[in-house]
CSV table of C-alpha atoms and ligand atoms in Angstrom, one decimal:
chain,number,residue,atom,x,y,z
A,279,UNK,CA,-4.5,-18.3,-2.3
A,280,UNK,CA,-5.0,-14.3,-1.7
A,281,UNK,CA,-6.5,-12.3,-4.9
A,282,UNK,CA,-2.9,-10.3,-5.5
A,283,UNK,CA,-3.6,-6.3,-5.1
A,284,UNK,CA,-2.2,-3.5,-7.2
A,285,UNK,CA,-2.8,0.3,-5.1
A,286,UNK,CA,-2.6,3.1,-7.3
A,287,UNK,CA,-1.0,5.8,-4.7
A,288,UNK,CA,-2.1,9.5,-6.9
A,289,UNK,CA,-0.4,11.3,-3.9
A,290,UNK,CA,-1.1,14.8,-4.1
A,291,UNK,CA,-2.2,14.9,-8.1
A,292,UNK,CA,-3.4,15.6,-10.0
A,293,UNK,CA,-4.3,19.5,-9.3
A,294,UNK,CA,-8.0,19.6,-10.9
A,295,UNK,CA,-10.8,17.2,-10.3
A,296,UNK,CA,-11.5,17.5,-14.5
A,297,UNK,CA,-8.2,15.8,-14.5
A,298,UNK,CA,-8.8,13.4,-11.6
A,299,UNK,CA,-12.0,11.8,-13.1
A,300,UNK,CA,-10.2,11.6,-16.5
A,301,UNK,CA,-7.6,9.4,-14.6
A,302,UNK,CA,-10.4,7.9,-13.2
A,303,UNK,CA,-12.1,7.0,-15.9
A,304,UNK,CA,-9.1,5.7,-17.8
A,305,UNK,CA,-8.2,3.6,-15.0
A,306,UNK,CA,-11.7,2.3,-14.5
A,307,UNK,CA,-11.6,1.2,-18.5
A,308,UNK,CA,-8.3,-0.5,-18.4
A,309,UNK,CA,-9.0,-2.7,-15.6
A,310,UNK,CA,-12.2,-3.7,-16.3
A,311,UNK,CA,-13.0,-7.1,-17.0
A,312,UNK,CA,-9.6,-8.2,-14.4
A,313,UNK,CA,-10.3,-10.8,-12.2
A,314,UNK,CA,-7.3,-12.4,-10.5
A,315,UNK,CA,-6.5,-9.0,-9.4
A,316,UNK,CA,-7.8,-6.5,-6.7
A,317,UNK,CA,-7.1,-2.8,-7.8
A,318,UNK,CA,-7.1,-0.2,-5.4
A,319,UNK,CA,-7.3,3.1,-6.0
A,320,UNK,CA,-6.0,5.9,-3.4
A,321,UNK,CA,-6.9,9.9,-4.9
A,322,UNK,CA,-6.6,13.4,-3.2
A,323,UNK,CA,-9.2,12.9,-0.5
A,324,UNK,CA,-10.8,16.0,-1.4
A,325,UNK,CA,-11.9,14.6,-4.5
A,326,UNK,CA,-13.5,11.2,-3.2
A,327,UNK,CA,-17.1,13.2,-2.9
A,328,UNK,CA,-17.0,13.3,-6.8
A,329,UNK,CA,-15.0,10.7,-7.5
A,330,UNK,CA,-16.7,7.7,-5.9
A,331,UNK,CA,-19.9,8.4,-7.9
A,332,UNK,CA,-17.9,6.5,-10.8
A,333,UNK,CA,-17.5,3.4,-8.5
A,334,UNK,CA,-19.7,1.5,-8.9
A,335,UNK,CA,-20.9,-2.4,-8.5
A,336,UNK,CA,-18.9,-5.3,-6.6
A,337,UNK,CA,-16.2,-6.1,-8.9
A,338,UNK,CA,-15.5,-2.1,-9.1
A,339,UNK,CA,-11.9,-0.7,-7.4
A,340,UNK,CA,-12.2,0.0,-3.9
A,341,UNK,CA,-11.6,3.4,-3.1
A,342,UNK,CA,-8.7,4.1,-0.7
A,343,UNK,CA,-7.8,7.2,1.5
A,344,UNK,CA,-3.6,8.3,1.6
A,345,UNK,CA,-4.1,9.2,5.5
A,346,UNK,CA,-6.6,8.9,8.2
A,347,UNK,CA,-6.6,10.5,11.9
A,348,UNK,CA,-7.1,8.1,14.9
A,349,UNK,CA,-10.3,9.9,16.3
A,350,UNK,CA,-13.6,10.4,14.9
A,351,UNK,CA,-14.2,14.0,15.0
A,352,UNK,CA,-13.1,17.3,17.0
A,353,UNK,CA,-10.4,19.8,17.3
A,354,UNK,CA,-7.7,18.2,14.9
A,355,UNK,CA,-7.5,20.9,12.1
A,356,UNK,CA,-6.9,19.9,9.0
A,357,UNK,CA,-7.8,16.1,9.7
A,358,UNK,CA,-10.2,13.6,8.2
A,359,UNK,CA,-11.4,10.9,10.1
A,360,UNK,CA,-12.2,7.1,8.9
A,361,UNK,CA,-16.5,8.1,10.0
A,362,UNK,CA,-15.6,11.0,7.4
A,363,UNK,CA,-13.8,9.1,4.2
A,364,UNK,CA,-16.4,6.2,4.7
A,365,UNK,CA,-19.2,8.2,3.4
A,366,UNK,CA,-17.5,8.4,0.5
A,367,UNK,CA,-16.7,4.7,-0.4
A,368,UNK,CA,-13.6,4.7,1.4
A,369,UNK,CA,-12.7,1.0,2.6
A,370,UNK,CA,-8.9,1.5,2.0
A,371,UNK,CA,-6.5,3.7,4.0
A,372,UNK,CA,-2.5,3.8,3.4
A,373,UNK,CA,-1.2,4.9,6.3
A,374,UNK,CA,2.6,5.9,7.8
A,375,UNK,CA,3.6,6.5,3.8
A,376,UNK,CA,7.3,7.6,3.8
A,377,UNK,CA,6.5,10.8,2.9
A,378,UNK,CA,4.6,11.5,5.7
A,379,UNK,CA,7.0,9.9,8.1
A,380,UNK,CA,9.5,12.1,6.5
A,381,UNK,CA,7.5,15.0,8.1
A,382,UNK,CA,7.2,14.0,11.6
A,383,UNK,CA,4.8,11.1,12.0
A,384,UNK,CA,6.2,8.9,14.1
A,385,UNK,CA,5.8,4.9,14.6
A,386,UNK,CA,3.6,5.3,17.7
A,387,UNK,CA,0.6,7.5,15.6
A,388,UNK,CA,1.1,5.6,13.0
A,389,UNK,CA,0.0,2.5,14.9
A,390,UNK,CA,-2.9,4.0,16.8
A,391,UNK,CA,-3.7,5.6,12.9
A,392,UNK,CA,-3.8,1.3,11.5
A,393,UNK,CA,-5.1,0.0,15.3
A,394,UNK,CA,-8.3,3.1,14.5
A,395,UNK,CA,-8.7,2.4,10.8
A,396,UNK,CA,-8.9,-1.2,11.2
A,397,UNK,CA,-11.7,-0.8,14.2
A,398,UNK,CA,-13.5,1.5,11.9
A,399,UNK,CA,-13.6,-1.3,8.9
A,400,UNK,CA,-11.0,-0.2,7.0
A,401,UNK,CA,-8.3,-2.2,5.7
A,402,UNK,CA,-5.3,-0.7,6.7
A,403,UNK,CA,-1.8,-0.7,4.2
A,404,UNK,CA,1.1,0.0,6.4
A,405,UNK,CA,3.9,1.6,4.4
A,406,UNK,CA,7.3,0.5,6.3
A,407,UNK,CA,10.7,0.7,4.7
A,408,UNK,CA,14.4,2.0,5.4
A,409,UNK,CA,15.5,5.0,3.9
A,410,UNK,CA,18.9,3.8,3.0
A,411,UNK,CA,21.1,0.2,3.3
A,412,UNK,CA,24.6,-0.4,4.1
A,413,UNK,CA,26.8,-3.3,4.6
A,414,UNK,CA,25.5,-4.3,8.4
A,415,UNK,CA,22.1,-5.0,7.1
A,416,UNK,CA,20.6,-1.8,9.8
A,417,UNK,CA,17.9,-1.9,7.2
A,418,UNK,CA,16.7,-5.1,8.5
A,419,UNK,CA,16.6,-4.0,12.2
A,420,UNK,CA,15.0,-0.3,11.1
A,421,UNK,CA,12.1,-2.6,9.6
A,422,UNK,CA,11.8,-5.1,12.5
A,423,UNK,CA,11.5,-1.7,14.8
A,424,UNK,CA,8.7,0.1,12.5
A,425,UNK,CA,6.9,-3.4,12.2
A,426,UNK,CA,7.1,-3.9,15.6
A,427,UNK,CA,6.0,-0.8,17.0
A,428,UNK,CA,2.7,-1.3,15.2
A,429,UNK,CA,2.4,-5.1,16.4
A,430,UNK,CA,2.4,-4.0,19.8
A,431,UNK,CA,-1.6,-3.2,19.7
A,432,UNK,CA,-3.0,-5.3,16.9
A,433,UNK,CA,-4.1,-8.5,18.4
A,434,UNK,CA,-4.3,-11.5,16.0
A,435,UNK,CA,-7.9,-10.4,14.9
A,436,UNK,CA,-6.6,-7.1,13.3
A,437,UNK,CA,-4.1,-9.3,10.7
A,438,UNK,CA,-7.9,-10.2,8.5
A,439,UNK,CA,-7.7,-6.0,7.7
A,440,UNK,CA,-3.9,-5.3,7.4
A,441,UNK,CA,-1.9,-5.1,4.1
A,442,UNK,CA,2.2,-4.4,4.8
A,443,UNK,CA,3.7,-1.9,2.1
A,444,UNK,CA,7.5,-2.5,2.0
A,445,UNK,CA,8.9,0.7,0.5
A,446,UNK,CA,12.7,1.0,0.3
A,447,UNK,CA,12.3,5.1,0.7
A,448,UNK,CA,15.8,4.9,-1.8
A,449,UNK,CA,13.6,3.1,-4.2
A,450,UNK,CA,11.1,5.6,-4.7
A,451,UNK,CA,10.1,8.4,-7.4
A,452,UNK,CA,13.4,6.8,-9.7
A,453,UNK,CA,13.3,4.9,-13.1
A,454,UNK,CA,12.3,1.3,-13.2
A,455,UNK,CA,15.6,0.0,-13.5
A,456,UNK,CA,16.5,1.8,-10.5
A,457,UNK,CA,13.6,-0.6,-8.6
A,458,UNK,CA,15.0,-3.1,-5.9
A,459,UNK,CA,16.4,-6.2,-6.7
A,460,UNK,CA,14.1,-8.8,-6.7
A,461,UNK,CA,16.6,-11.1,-5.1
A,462,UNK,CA,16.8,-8.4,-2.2
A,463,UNK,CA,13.4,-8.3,-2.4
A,464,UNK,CA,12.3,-11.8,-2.0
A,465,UNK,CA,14.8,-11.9,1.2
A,466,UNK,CA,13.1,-8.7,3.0
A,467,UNK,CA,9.6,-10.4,1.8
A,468,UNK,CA,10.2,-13.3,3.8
A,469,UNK,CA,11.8,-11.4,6.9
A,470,UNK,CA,8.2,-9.7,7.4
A,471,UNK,CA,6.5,-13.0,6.9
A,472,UNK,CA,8.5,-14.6,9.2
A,473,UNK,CA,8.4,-11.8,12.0
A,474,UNK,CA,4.4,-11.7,11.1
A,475,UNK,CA,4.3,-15.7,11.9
A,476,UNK,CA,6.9,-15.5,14.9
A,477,UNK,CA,4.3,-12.9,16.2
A,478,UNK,CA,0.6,-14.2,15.3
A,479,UNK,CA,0.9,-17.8,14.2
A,480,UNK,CA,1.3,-19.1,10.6
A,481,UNK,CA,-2.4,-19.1,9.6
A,482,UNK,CA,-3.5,-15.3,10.7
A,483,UNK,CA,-0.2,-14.4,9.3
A,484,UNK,CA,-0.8,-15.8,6.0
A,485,UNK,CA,-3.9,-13.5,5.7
A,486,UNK,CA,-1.4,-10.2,5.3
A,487,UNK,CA,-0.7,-9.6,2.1
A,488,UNK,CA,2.8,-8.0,1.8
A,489,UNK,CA,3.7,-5.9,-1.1
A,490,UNK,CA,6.0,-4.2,-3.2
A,491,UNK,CA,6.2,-0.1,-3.8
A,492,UNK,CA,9.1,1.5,-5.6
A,493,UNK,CA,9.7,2.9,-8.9
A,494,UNK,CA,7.3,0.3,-10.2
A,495,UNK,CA,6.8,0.3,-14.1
A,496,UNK,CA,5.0,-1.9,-16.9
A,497,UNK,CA,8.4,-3.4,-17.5
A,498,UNK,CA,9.4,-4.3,-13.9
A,499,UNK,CA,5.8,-5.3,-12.3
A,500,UNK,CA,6.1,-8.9,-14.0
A,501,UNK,CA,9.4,-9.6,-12.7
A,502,UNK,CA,9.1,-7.9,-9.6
A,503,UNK,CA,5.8,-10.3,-8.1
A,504,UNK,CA,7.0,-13.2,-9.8
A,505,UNK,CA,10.5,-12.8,-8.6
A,506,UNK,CA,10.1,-10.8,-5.7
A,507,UNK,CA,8.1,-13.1,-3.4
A,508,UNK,CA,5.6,-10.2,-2.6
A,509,UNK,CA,1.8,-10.3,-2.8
A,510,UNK,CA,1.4,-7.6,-4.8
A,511,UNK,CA,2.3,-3.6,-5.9
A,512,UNK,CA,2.0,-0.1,-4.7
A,513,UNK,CA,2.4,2.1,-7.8
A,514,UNK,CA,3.2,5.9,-7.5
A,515,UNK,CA,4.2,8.4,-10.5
A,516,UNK,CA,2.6,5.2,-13.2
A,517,UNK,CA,-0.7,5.4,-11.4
A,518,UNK,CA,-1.4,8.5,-12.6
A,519,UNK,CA,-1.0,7.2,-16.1
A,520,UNK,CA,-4.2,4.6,-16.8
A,521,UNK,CA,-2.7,3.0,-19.9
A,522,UNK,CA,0.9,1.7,-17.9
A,523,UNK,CA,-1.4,1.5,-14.5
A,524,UNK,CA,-3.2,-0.9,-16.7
A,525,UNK,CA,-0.6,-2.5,-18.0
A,526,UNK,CA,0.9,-3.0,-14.4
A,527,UNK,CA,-2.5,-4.6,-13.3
A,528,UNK,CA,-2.5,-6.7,-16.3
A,529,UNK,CA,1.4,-8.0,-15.8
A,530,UNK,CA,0.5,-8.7,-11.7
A,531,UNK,CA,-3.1,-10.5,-13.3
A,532,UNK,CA,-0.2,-12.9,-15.6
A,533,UNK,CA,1.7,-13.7,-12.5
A,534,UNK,CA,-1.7,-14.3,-10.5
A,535,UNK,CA,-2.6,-16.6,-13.1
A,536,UNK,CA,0.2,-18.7,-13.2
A,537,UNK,CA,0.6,-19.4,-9.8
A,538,UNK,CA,-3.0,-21.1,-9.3
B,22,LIG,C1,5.1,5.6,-3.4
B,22,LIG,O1,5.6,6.6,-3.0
B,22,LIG,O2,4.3,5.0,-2.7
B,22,LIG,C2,5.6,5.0,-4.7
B,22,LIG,C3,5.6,3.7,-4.8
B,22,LIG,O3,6.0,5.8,-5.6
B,22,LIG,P1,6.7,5.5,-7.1
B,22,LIG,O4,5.9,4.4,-7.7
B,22,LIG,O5,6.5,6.8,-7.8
B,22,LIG,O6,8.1,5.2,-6.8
């Protein structure tokens, strides 16, 4: 079975690196000593220089970038390039996050962004999810379509390195009870498992790990993997607090357990 993951996304905080290696720090102390869980840990980029120093040994966090460019160097201002991120422990990149769609990336960078990360070593987390849901089910075809447009250059290969984020856009930055169903959950969980077999085959399908991310909480994360059929979580806002980060790891780490 595949170790569950748990992303802490810090987005663009916290403002000062005294306050990013105290979050750091926190987070390295509550999840030490978890097993059944991989934590991934995704801050400012700016900050990895300092911030992977603390990282250390092979049961540590992997590091994780919120963005990477799809060329290796040259005149892309304001860009950072996997060859860049790497020499700072980098092994994770989330890539097409909502919020980045939401200013102008479109499905086509995004998927030379994962087809480049993954080339590079990385393992990619490709954030996918409607921004609203009516009666017609559109949201399922607005999926299939982002999905799809990244499919169209991985080859089967590529599926060891990629992680799918499903991120109902409505879903995120609210209060945990305003978190998805699980029920609706579990049936947009298997949709992407189904279009990833339908694709690639059950077996290099079954390597993608496919996760939650929305208004996840210490008193949701339980219900949410156990319920939810998802591999996983991709925290937010609660990430930036170690003690309910930890807690989320430690819920996903009960589930883990009792599914062995
Ligand atoms: C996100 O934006 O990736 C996210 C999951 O945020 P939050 O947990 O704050 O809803």
């Amino acid at each position: 079975m595949k170790k569950k993951l748990v992303i802490a996304n810090w987005k663009m905080n916290p403002v000062k690196l005294a306050d990013a290696k105290k979050v750091l720090t926190g987070t390295l102390k509550e999840v030490a000593g978890v097993k059944a869980v991989q934590v991934v840990v995704c801050p400012p980029t700016v900050f990895l220089p300092e911030l992977s120093k603390a990282v250390k040994g092979a049961g540590a966090p992997r590091l994780c970038v919120q963005d990477l460019f799809h060329e290796g160097s040259g005149a892309y201002t304001g860009q950072t390039s996997p060859q860049m991120a790497k020499q700072f422990k980098a092994t994770w990149a989330i890539l097409g996050h909502s919020e980045r769609r939401e200013r102008g990336e479109d499905n086509e960078t995004v998927g030379r962004k994962v087809r480049y990360a993954i080339a590079e070593g990385y393992t990619a987390v490709l954030c996918i999810g409607e921004r609203e849901r009516n009666e017609e089910g559109a949201h399922y075809t607005f999926v299939r379509d982002e999905l799809e447009a990244v499919f169209a250059g991985l080859k089967r290969k590529d599926l060891e390195k990629l992680v799918i984020a499903y991120e109902p856009v409505w879903a995120i930055g609210k209060r945990a009870e305003e978190a998805m169903q699980t029920h609706e959950l579990y049936e947009m969980a298997l949709f992407i498992k189904k279009l990833l077999i339908e694709r690639y085959g059950r077996k290099p399908a079954e390597q993608v790990s496919v996760l939650y991310g929305g208004s996840v909480k210490p008193e949701n994360a339980e219900q949410i993997v156990r319920e939810g059929g998802v591999d996983g979580l991709l925290v937010g806002s609660a990430s930036l607090d170690p003690k309910q980060y930890g807690e989320i790891v430690r819920a996903v780490q009960t589930v883990a357990q009792a599914q062995v």
